[in-house]
Structures are given as C-alpha cells and as structure tokens.
Short mmCIF file of C-alpha atoms in Angstrom, two decimals:
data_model
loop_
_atom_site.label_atom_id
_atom_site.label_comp_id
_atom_site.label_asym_id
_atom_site.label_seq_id
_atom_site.Cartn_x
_atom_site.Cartn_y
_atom_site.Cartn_z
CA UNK F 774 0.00 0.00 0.00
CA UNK F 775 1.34 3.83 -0.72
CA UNK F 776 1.22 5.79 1.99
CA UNK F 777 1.96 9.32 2.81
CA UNK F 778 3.82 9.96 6.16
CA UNK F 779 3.20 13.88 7.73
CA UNK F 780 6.06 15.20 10.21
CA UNK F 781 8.13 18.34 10.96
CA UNK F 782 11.58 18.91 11.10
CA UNK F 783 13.55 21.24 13.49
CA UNK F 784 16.30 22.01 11.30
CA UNK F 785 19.27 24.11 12.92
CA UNK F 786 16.33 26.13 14.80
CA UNK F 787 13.77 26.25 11.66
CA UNK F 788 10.61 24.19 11.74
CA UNK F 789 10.05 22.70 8.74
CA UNK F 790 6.62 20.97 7.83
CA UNK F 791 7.16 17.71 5.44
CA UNK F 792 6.10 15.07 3.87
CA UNK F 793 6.82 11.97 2.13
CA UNK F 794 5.34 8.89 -0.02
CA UNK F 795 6.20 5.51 0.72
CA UNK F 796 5.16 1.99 0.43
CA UNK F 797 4.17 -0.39 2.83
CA UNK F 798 3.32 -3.74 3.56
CA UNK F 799 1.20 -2.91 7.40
CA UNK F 800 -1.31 -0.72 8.18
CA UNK F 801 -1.12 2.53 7.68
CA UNK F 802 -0.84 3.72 11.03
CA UNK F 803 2.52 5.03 13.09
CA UNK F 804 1.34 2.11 15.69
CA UNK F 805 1.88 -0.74 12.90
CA UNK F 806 5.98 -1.34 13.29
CA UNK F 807 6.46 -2.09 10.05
CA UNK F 808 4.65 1.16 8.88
CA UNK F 809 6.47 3.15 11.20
CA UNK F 810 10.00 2.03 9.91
CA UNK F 811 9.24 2.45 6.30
CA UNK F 812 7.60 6.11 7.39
CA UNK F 813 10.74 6.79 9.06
CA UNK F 814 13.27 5.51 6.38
CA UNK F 815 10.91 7.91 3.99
CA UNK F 816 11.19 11.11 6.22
CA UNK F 817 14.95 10.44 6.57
CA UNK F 818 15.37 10.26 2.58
CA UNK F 819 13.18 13.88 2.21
CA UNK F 820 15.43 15.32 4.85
CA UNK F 821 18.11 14.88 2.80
CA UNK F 822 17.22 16.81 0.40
CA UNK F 823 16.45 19.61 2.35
CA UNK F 824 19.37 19.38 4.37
CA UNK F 825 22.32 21.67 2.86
CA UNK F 826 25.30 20.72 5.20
CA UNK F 827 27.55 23.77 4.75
CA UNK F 828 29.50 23.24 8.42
CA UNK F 829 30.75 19.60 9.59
CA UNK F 830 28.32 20.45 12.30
CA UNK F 831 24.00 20.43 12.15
CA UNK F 832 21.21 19.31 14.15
CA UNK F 833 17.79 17.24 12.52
CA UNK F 834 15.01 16.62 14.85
CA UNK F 835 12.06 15.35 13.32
CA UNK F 836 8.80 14.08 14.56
CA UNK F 837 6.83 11.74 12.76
CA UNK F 838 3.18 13.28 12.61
CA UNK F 839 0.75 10.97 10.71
CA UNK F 840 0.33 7.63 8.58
CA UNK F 841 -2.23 8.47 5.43
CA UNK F 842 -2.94 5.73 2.84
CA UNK F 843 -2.93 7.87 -0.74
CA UNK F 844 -5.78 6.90 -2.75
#
C-alpha cells in the first residue's frame, strides 16, 4: 500500500513541515511497526534533500506526525 507519512523537522532552529510517499506492507498507522520504519526511512530520505550541510556540524530533529494511505 502507498502511503503518505506527515512530520516536521527542526532544522538548525527552523521548523520545517514535510512530507513523504512511501510503500508499505502494514497498516497505515505510526502504531503498525512495520509502517512506522518504512515512514521513518521515507522522512529520513526527504530530509536529505532539504538538508544543505555547509559546516561539519547540524542538528535534525524530526517528529513523525501521521500515517495516510494515498488513494
């Protein structure tokens, strides 16, 4: 199933709002373990292209948000 995970990202002191498309196998909720790793693999990936690492040195915190099938 295709599934759209929602989260923000506190990047160096910005929030950023996100989100990303993914498949999975569970059900698409955060709860479902398998959904959750393939959500979080899928935020990771986005983040990196948002991320410009100019300095050896950055913080990422990101919050996964919500699990929404895509129709």
């Amino acid at each position: 199933m295709q599934c759209k995970v929602i989260f923000s990202a506190l990047i160096d002191g910005k929030k950023e709002n996100l989100d990303a498309v993914f498949t999975t196998t569970g059900a698409p909720s955060l709860d479902d373990k398998v959904t959750a790793k393939a959500a979080a693999t899928a935020a990771m990936l986005a983040l990196s292209s948002v991320i410009g690492v100019e300095t050896p040195k950055f913080t990422v915190v990101f919050n996964l948000e919500a699990v929404l099938p895509v129709v």
